[in-house]
């Protein structure tokens, strides 16, 4: 590798200064330890602007968290809705009922706080190695950001205690296994909350082993959480484990992908490959963004103002074209960069999404089918959201908001109610092998539509009971939904693992070309005195082993589902494992691009 290329590739990493530790004597005689550095970066969470980059910064332990004034206002208003529902003695899921299969069990008012504590204790059933402190910081910060959206109903004092624990770097011990990714990451988040209650184990600054949580909180002058109605559920219902691990996966994958471009350029020089495959005109003819980005980056590494010593030799190498592992790098690496970008955009949305259930909305609302003058009599403000024509009036969110604009639906399809328009497959050729009689199928579904229409008209009260419930308070309303489902990040992270693995595949093949003298015209295994020395023989074997392991890990976790909670939660995402194995794939792919020999290898003896 030439010195000029080495200088362009390597850059010193930024050093992180350790936090200062100070000790003071509390009024009760207990030593209060502070981990706050004299100067710490302040990060303001607002529930809508957190990114993967920012969340990774929060993992370092040198940032202090707070909420924006607008976020505090949303938290206050959301909690006010809960308080009003309790004052009116309304029955609402998760506030004064049991959970999951026990959602029909009404809990007495004097047991509502105990209900939430019991929820945390019972759901803290995770297993496996604990998350690192860095990952636990990300998990806690992300959960606070979700609460800052204002749809969870947590009290401000609860949020303040969570922020204080983060800022003092007192972190719950959270086992990494146990989530099925719906209803959210219940077990990991329950462990996160358990430590904040003063139960279980916690890490404290500079400690090598976790300590009893109550002791850690006392030593740092922190008060344990005292959960009010809805708050236990508000702290554990969401996709924050999947999403926080996913953010780390995205940021690490960016580094691996850039490293792959560099190793490709170095390999191309060593093998005296041609540069023609990276010509701008080739890639302009196939204008994928990632492909053109990689081609441009490799051109910059290979053809700078001060080219490497091997540059002139390429002009006279006589090669017309190289093997695919060199020639097709922009096409292969490029789609990986676009995969990373896609997953990052999705996760940036997920980081700022309310993933609780039920969800609290502030402001008055009427909920009833379009065209009705008022809600059906006797429904007490309850309506159904199962009909596509239902609208939410009086709310600011009357139209769906999409973070990434989607293609508009043609008017003919948007308001279509006919079976033929909705299912164009049934107007296709009659030789479709998987449908025996299309006409009979069409008639049966038309009958079902007619029966459903009559059911809606004649059984309004029953239909209202079966559909989603909307519970009105004087300053807001609560809706049960499914935002806790982790399918979005789960599918994205399975996709990311598959993309990153392709970098390992092509890198391992390039390594084979380097160490195989029949392909490289270089000494076997890149070592002098072969036989006495084995060179990079087993380094390639290691890369092959890791690449093979990754192929197994790339089997999507999210294609699986199991019914849980006595079939109440009958479809889950398995996104927790999607995130964990994605990180493992990235780690092993990174190892394929980095090798450090033990001792000094003999030089090749070539210039």
XYZ file of C-alpha atoms in Angstrom:
607
model
C 0.000 0.000 0.000
C 1.471 3.340 -1.007
C 2.170 6.025 1.563
C -0.039 8.522 -0.247
C -2.984 6.130 -0.221
C -2.354 5.279 3.428
C -2.497 8.953 4.380
C -5.798 9.384 2.584
C -7.331 6.347 4.284
C -6.252 6.645 7.899
C -7.249 9.395 10.287
C -6.795 9.563 14.065
C -9.847 8.783 16.127
C -11.080 11.444 18.485
C -10.155 10.839 22.094
C -12.879 10.833 24.706
C -11.829 12.189 28.072
C -13.120 10.207 31.059
C -15.744 11.861 33.179
C -14.623 13.493 36.374
C -15.898 11.900 39.565
C -16.669 14.057 42.585
C -18.056 13.140 45.995
C -20.089 15.215 48.408
C -21.710 14.461 51.747
C -25.478 14.375 51.696
C -27.610 15.749 54.500
C -28.422 12.247 55.737
C -24.760 11.302 56.017
C -24.799 9.221 52.823
C -21.939 9.845 50.412
C -23.420 11.273 47.223
C -21.269 10.522 44.203
C -21.530 12.603 41.038
C -20.172 11.502 37.691
C -20.777 14.854 36.048
C -17.789 16.326 34.262
C -17.169 20.061 34.719
C -18.208 20.643 31.121
C -20.699 18.283 29.532
C -22.582 18.536 26.296
C -26.281 19.223 26.771
C -28.658 17.298 24.533
C -32.254 18.524 24.382
C -34.792 15.831 23.536
C -38.026 16.979 21.934
C -39.596 13.767 20.641
C -39.193 14.584 16.967
C -35.575 15.380 16.005
C -33.458 12.507 17.350
C -31.269 10.776 14.743
C -29.080 7.686 14.670
C -25.980 9.880 14.860
C -27.255 11.752 17.912
C -28.310 8.575 19.681
C -24.863 7.072 19.181
C -23.362 10.199 20.749
C -25.575 9.649 23.780
C -23.990 6.233 24.302
C -20.647 7.714 25.346
C -21.657 8.899 28.796
C -20.416 12.472 28.389
C -23.766 14.035 27.491
C -26.433 15.438 29.798
C -30.078 15.058 28.810
C -32.994 17.403 29.227
C -36.337 17.994 27.507
C -37.342 20.991 25.462
C -40.053 23.286 26.895
C -42.451 22.087 24.199
C -41.794 18.466 25.159
C -42.447 19.193 28.841
C -45.720 20.808 27.812
C -46.738 17.728 25.811
C -45.893 15.460 28.745
C -47.989 17.613 31.086
C -50.975 17.725 28.752
C -50.827 13.989 28.111
C -50.813 13.254 31.817
C -53.737 15.620 32.355
C -55.857 13.427 30.074
C -55.060 10.384 32.246
C -55.960 12.260 35.417
C -59.300 13.374 33.995
C -60.211 9.852 32.933
C -59.455 8.639 36.443
C -61.556 11.450 37.924
C -64.477 10.451 35.697
C -64.024 6.794 36.711
C -63.854 5.693 33.091
C -62.506 2.224 32.332
C -59.429 2.357 30.090
C -56.981 -0.360 29.112
C -53.677 -0.241 30.947
C -54.862 2.468 33.322
C -57.343 0.591 35.478
C -57.446 -2.816 33.792
C -55.162 -5.798 33.605
C -52.876 -6.437 30.648
C -52.908 -8.780 27.681
C -55.287 -11.648 28.387
C -56.352 -9.852 31.592
C -57.444 -6.684 29.784
C -61.077 -7.315 30.808
C -60.210 -7.359 34.524
C -61.078 -4.067 36.245
C -58.617 -3.011 38.970
C -59.740 -1.099 42.070
C -58.623 2.563 42.326
C -56.521 1.944 45.437
C -54.511 -0.729 43.599
C -53.637 1.187 40.428
C -50.082 2.047 41.477
C -49.452 -1.509 42.641
C -50.787 -2.705 39.283
C -48.011 -0.816 37.492
C -45.277 -2.017 39.858
C -46.484 -5.601 39.497
C -46.349 -5.178 35.723
C -42.678 -4.220 35.847
C -41.769 -7.038 38.219
C -43.564 -9.720 36.238
C -42.309 -8.547 32.854
C -38.659 -8.282 33.949
C -38.118 -11.866 32.836
C -35.292 -11.450 30.336
C -32.253 -13.696 30.117
C -28.834 -13.656 28.521
C -25.814 -11.393 28.824
C -26.580 -7.821 29.879
C -26.441 -4.959 27.441
C -23.268 -2.923 27.584
C -23.450 0.400 29.354
C -23.261 2.174 26.014
C -26.281 0.295 24.714
C -28.171 0.797 27.965
C -27.619 4.551 27.727
C -29.054 4.507 24.227
C -32.032 2.453 25.381
C -32.828 4.800 28.276
C -32.359 7.968 26.224
C -34.569 6.643 23.450
C -37.348 5.705 25.858
C -37.270 9.220 27.298
C -37.467 10.651 23.778
C -40.546 8.546 23.039
C -42.223 9.747 26.241
C -41.389 13.299 25.126
C -43.792 12.787 22.210
C -46.570 13.253 24.771
C -48.617 10.167 23.904
C -47.540 7.911 26.802
C -49.137 9.612 29.799
C -46.126 9.526 32.114
C -45.954 12.173 34.841
C -43.305 14.900 34.562
C -41.749 13.834 37.871
C -41.232 10.334 36.478
C -39.478 11.726 33.424
C -37.313 13.929 35.660
C -36.137 10.883 37.618
C -35.303 9.032 34.403
C -33.274 12.001 33.186
C -31.480 12.248 36.533
C -30.486 8.575 36.396
C -29.126 9.017 32.874
C -27.211 12.148 33.802
C -25.669 10.438 36.850
C -24.824 7.416 34.660
C -26.724 5.036 36.940
C -27.908 2.360 34.545
C -30.102 -0.686 35.053
C -28.733 -4.094 34.147
C -30.761 -5.185 31.108
C -30.525 -8.774 29.774
C -30.370 -8.792 25.989
C -32.759 -11.706 25.348
C -36.467 -12.083 25.948
C -38.275 -9.756 23.564
C -40.483 -10.956 20.723
C -40.872 -7.435 19.364
C -44.598 -6.988 20.100
C -46.090 -5.699 22.368
C -42.851 -3.873 22.016
C -39.664 -4.879 23.823
C -41.430 -5.656 27.079
C -38.812 -7.683 28.956
C -35.770 -5.458 28.269
C -37.683 -2.263 29.001
C -39.114 -3.798 32.183
C -35.561 -4.495 33.371
C -34.636 -0.917 32.483
C -37.515 0.318 34.643
C -36.889 -2.191 37.442
C -33.562 -0.622 38.337
C -35.147 2.831 38.365
C -37.642 1.469 40.910
C -34.701 0.579 43.149
C -34.996 -3.146 42.471
C -32.732 -5.511 40.594
C -29.196 -4.474 39.694
C -27.631 -1.276 38.367
C -24.290 -0.115 37.060
C -22.809 2.983 38.601
C -19.971 5.147 37.248
C -16.520 3.583 37.328
C -17.841 0.326 38.823
C -16.739 -2.992 37.405
C -19.637 -5.008 38.792
C -23.330 -4.163 39.099
C -24.703 -3.404 42.541
C -28.196 -3.551 44.093
C -30.215 -0.811 42.440
C -31.514 0.718 45.661
C -27.978 1.116 46.972
C -26.791 2.727 43.738
C -29.654 5.213 43.709
C -29.010 6.204 47.329
C -25.291 6.671 46.765
C -25.997 9.109 43.953
C -28.791 11.016 45.637
C -31.450 9.693 43.266
C -35.035 8.902 44.192
C -36.562 5.643 42.937
C -39.565 5.825 40.670
C -43.006 5.704 42.274
C -45.311 4.652 39.486
C -48.750 6.152 39.081
C -51.619 4.818 36.943
C -50.552 3.933 33.377
C -46.874 4.695 34.035
C -45.519 1.153 34.151
C -47.050 0.456 30.773
C -45.837 3.828 29.503
C -42.242 2.847 30.269
C -42.138 -0.621 28.705
C -44.437 -0.613 25.680
C -42.349 0.177 22.615
C -39.655 -0.845 20.147
C -36.743 0.907 21.827
C -34.432 -2.111 22.178
C -34.797 -2.992 18.498
C -34.415 0.621 17.447
C -31.453 1.517 19.661
C -29.506 -1.580 18.643
C -30.559 -0.871 15.072
C -29.066 2.616 15.256
C -25.759 1.170 16.357
C -25.953 -1.338 13.511
C -26.542 1.423 10.969
C -23.666 3.583 12.170
C -21.263 0.642 12.340
C -22.326 -0.551 8.905
C -21.440 2.838 7.421
C -17.873 2.434 8.696
C -17.653 -1.141 7.423
C -18.917 -0.127 3.986
C -16.366 2.673 3.708
C -13.629 0.306 4.828
C -14.724 -2.137 2.120
C -14.233 0.542 -0.544
C -10.715 1.212 0.718
C -9.717 -2.462 0.813
C -11.047 -2.843 -2.712
C -8.851 0.022 -3.928
C -5.799 -1.444 -2.199
C -6.519 -4.901 -3.630
C -6.956 -3.488 -7.118
C -3.537 -1.850 -6.910
C -1.862 -4.999 -5.571
C -3.373 -7.117 -8.349
C -2.568 -4.488 -10.998
C -6.186 -4.298 -12.015
C -7.519 -1.902 -14.612
C -9.265 1.320 -13.635
C -11.541 1.328 -16.655
C -14.460 -0.283 -14.824
C -14.789 2.844 -12.680
C -15.056 5.291 -15.566
C -17.769 7.899 -14.903
C -19.535 7.266 -18.210
C -20.167 3.631 -17.334
C -21.931 4.549 -14.121
C -23.759 7.543 -15.539
C -25.420 5.051 -17.882
C -26.835 3.234 -14.845
C -27.530 6.118 -12.479
C -28.054 4.350 -9.169
C -26.890 6.719 -6.447
C -24.938 4.134 -4.473
C -23.203 2.734 -7.525
C -22.035 6.166 -8.672
C -20.957 7.091 -5.151
C -18.744 4.013 -4.808
C -17.264 4.422 -8.284
C -16.411 8.039 -7.527
C -14.888 7.131 -4.173
C -12.677 4.412 -5.642
C -11.582 6.706 -8.468
C -10.567 9.204 -5.813
C -8.478 6.574 -4.046
C -6.867 5.238 -7.211
C -6.302 8.387 -9.236
C -5.404 11.251 -6.906
C -3.085 14.097 -7.714
C -0.238 12.060 -6.241
C -0.847 8.510 -7.471
C 0.656 5.441 -5.848
C 3.851 3.828 -7.070
C 1.850 1.157 -8.902
C -0.301 3.593 -10.852
C 1.925 3.744 -13.946
C 2.189 -0.033 -14.095
C -1.570 -0.285 -14.579
C -1.350 1.588 -17.860
C 0.818 -1.116 -19.363
C -0.605 -4.184 -17.638
C -2.370 -5.248 -20.811
C -5.537 -6.211 -18.936
C -8.818 -5.603 -20.691
C -11.038 -6.446 -17.741
C -10.746 -7.914 -14.272
C -12.694 -10.529 -12.336
C -16.127 -9.562 -11.037
C -14.862 -9.075 -7.492
C -12.851 -6.099 -8.776
C -14.811 -4.943 -11.782
C -18.299 -5.028 -10.233
C -17.481 -3.382 -6.919
C -19.530 -0.204 -7.576
C -22.576 -2.309 -8.390
C -22.182 -4.582 -5.345
C -20.962 -2.054 -2.790
C -23.342 0.575 -4.135
C -26.525 -1.277 -3.306
C -25.190 -1.847 0.217
C -24.827 1.904 0.701
C -28.387 2.399 -0.505
C -29.555 -0.355 1.848
C -27.889 1.417 4.760
C -29.461 4.714 3.747
C -32.914 3.120 3.517
C -32.614 1.528 6.953
C -31.277 4.730 8.472
C -34.223 6.760 7.153
C -36.642 4.204 8.566
C -34.952 4.178 11.968
C -34.809 7.969 12.128
C -38.600 7.889 11.854
C -38.888 5.116 14.447
C -36.737 7.019 16.952
C -39.282 9.830 17.016
C -42.420 7.708 16.906
C -44.857 7.114 19.739
C -44.920 3.343 20.200
C -47.094 3.096 23.292
C -50.506 1.526 23.766
C -52.988 2.862 24.538
C -52.009 6.270 23.180
C -53.047 9.615 24.611
C -54.030 12.508 22.360
C -54.787 15.994 23.582
C -57.587 18.185 22.257
C -61.273 17.434 21.810
C -62.439 14.972 19.185
C -65.556 13.392 17.753
C -65.156 10.028 16.096
C -67.894 8.750 13.833
C -68.522 7.703 10.216
C -68.403 10.458 7.612
C -71.785 12.030 6.915
C -73.240 11.458 10.373
C -74.353 14.547 12.254
C -73.196 13.100 15.562
C -71.924 9.943 17.153
C -74.495 7.121 17.447
C -76.722 7.475 20.489
C -75.685 5.475 23.516
C -72.046 5.115 22.534
C -70.785 7.684 25.095
C -68.227 9.042 22.671
C -67.121 5.637 21.521
C -66.821 4.970 17.832
C -65.247 2.532 15.444
C -62.127 3.010 13.383
C -62.500 -0.107 11.339
C -64.432 1.560 8.527
C -62.241 3.180 5.898
C -64.610 6.140 5.772
C -64.257 7.007 9.476
C -62.800 10.424 10.232
C -61.439 12.035 13.328
C -62.898 15.521 13.625
C -61.692 18.253 15.889
C -58.170 16.849 15.950
C -55.114 18.386 14.359
C -54.144 15.027 12.911
C -57.039 14.573 10.491
C -54.861 13.334 7.638
C -52.082 10.773 7.769
C -48.572 12.175 7.841
C -45.821 10.138 6.200
C -42.187 10.888 6.906
C -41.232 9.629 3.445
C -43.793 10.640 0.780
C -45.387 7.713 -0.973
C -46.712 7.530 -4.504
C -50.261 8.940 -4.639
C -53.135 6.513 -5.038
C -55.052 7.072 -8.288
C -58.545 8.472 -7.638
C -60.100 5.419 -9.225
C -58.454 3.215 -6.591
C -58.540 5.521 -3.571
C -62.326 5.499 -3.156
C -62.986 2.182 -4.820
C -65.513 -0.091 -3.152
C -66.026 -2.598 -5.937
C -64.503 -6.017 -5.610
C -63.156 -5.967 -9.154
C -61.208 -2.728 -8.607
C -59.812 -3.844 -5.275
C -58.660 -7.233 -6.537
C -57.543 -6.904 -10.167
C -56.090 -10.425 -10.000
C -59.589 -11.824 -10.346
C -59.967 -10.134 -13.723
C -56.844 -11.837 -15.003
C -56.568 -14.938 -17.174
C -58.772 -17.861 -16.230
C -55.837 -20.263 -16.265
C -54.527 -19.069 -12.891
C -53.467 -22.344 -11.315
C -53.961 -21.292 -7.690
C -57.637 -20.265 -8.050
C -59.978 -22.970 -9.250
C -63.007 -20.870 -10.084
C -62.591 -17.104 -10.152
C -66.234 -16.370 -10.787
C -67.369 -18.371 -7.761
C -64.744 -16.658 -5.617
C -65.978 -13.252 -6.767
C -69.588 -14.116 -5.970
C -68.762 -15.422 -2.504
C -66.833 -12.306 -1.541
C -69.606 -10.070 -2.898
C -72.024 -11.936 -0.609
C -69.675 -11.384 2.314
C -69.532 -7.666 1.546
C -73.327 -7.450 1.490
C -73.618 -9.291 4.806
C -70.995 -7.042 6.375
C -72.819 -3.934 5.149
C -76.085 -5.129 6.704
C -74.275 -6.030 9.906
C -72.875 -2.510 10.181
C -76.264 -0.911 9.597
C -78.328 -3.133 11.888
C -75.899 -3.774 14.734
C -74.341 -0.405 15.443
C -73.911 -0.974 19.170
C -72.296 -4.403 18.766
C -70.143 -3.158 15.911
C -68.976 -0.271 18.091
C -67.986 -2.716 20.819
C -66.027 -4.928 18.439
C -64.123 -2.120 16.742
C -61.320 -0.078 18.283
C -62.414 1.956 21.290
C -61.934 5.680 21.600
C -62.302 7.010 25.130
C -62.946 10.730 25.444
C -61.824 12.996 28.243
C -62.581 16.692 28.443
C -59.078 17.622 27.259
C -58.176 14.670 25.082
C -58.787 11.057 24.237
C -57.207 7.619 24.328
C -57.044 5.082 21.508
C -55.806 1.506 21.586
C -53.678 0.638 18.582
C -50.635 -1.305 17.483
C -47.749 1.162 17.253
C -45.744 -1.082 19.579
C -45.351 -3.675 16.834
C -41.712 -3.970 15.787
C -42.213 -5.147 12.218
C -40.776 -1.978 10.658
C -37.358 -2.039 12.356
C -37.289 -5.854 12.369
C -37.683 -6.162 8.604
C -35.264 -3.289 8.021
C -32.524 -4.830 10.169
C -32.908 -8.238 8.554
C -32.479 -6.433 5.236
C -29.417 -4.591 6.539
C -27.775 -7.839 7.643
C -28.263 -9.320 4.178
C -26.783 -6.212 2.580
C -23.728 -6.030 4.831
C -23.047 -9.734 4.395
C -22.486 -9.149 0.689
C -19.476 -7.019 1.600
C -18.059 -10.010 3.475
C -18.790 -12.276 0.508
C -16.981 -10.142 -2.038
C -14.141 -9.263 0.344
C -13.439 -12.914 1.087
C -13.295 -13.602 -2.660
C -10.837 -10.745 -3.160
C -8.726 -12.162 -0.343
C -8.636 -15.464 -2.211
C -7.330 -13.665 -5.278
C -4.594 -12.013 -3.213
C -3.244 -15.144 -1.508
C -3.616 -17.516 -4.481
C -0.474 -17.216 -6.654
C -2.327 -18.623 -9.654
C -4.633 -15.594 -9.566
C -2.376 -12.841 -8.247
C 1.107 -13.357 -9.720
C 2.265 -12.644 -6.177
C 4.071 -14.982 -3.750
C 1.726 -17.577 -2.269
C -0.091 -16.270 0.798
C 1.837 -13.002 0.439
C 4.909 -14.247 2.305
C 8.595 -14.771 1.600
C 10.124 -18.240 1.977
C 6.822 -20.061 1.612
C 6.875 -23.378 3.418
C 9.007 -22.052 6.209
C 6.428 -19.311 6.542
C 2.688 -19.744 5.958
C 1.819 -16.083 5.604
C -1.867 -15.255 5.366
C -2.990 -18.846 4.747
C -5.156 -19.144 7.843
C -6.178 -15.507 7.803
C -8.075 -16.398 4.651
C -9.524 -19.477 6.345
C -10.783 -17.268 9.171
C -12.433 -14.931 6.687
C -14.071 -17.907 4.984
C -15.354 -19.211 8.329
C -16.817 -15.838 9.326
C -18.419 -15.394 5.929
C -20.046 -18.807 6.210
C -21.340 -18.063 9.721
C -22.830 -14.815 8.499
C -24.792 -16.620 5.813
C -26.607 -18.524 8.558
C -27.137 -15.361 10.614
C -28.683 -13.658 7.586
C -31.743 -15.875 7.760
C -34.425 -13.290 8.576
C -35.678 -13.416 12.130
C -38.756 -11.411 11.193
C -40.160 -14.152 8.949
C -40.985 -16.037 12.136
C -43.827 -15.354 14.527
C -45.303 -17.130 17.534
C -48.507 -16.507 19.409
C -48.019 -15.164 22.946
C -50.116 -13.992 25.897
C -52.737 -16.727 25.464
C -53.202 -15.770 21.781
C -54.050 -12.179 22.694
C -50.777 -11.149 21.087
C -50.911 -13.584 18.211
C -48.444 -12.007 15.779
C -45.008 -10.706 16.745
C -41.977 -9.353 14.882
C -39.037 -11.143 16.544
C -37.198 -7.891 15.930
C -34.977 -8.157 18.998
C -33.057 -11.007 17.436
C -33.076 -9.218 14.073
C -31.156 -6.379 15.728
C -28.775 -8.565 17.726
C -27.751 -10.788 14.866
C -27.447 -7.817 12.523
C -24.815 -6.418 14.878
C -23.079 -9.792 14.881
C -23.051 -9.897 11.078
C -21.550 -6.407 10.983
C -18.886 -7.356 13.537
C -17.826 -10.434 11.587
C -17.894 -8.542 8.306
C -15.627 -5.942 9.894
C -13.243 -8.713 10.934
C -13.071 -9.883 7.325
C -11.685 -6.460 6.396
C -9.221 -6.172 9.270
C -6.456 -8.595 10.169
C -3.631 -8.084 12.625
C -0.858 -10.670 12.561
C 0.723 -11.946 15.764
C 4.372 -11.036 15.474
C 6.105 -9.705 12.383
C 5.486 -11.346 9.039
C 8.468 -11.545 6.661
C 8.255 -8.995 3.866
C 7.416 -10.093 0.373
C 10.728 -8.886 -0.913
C 9.051 -7.105 -3.808
C 8.955 -3.398 -4.542
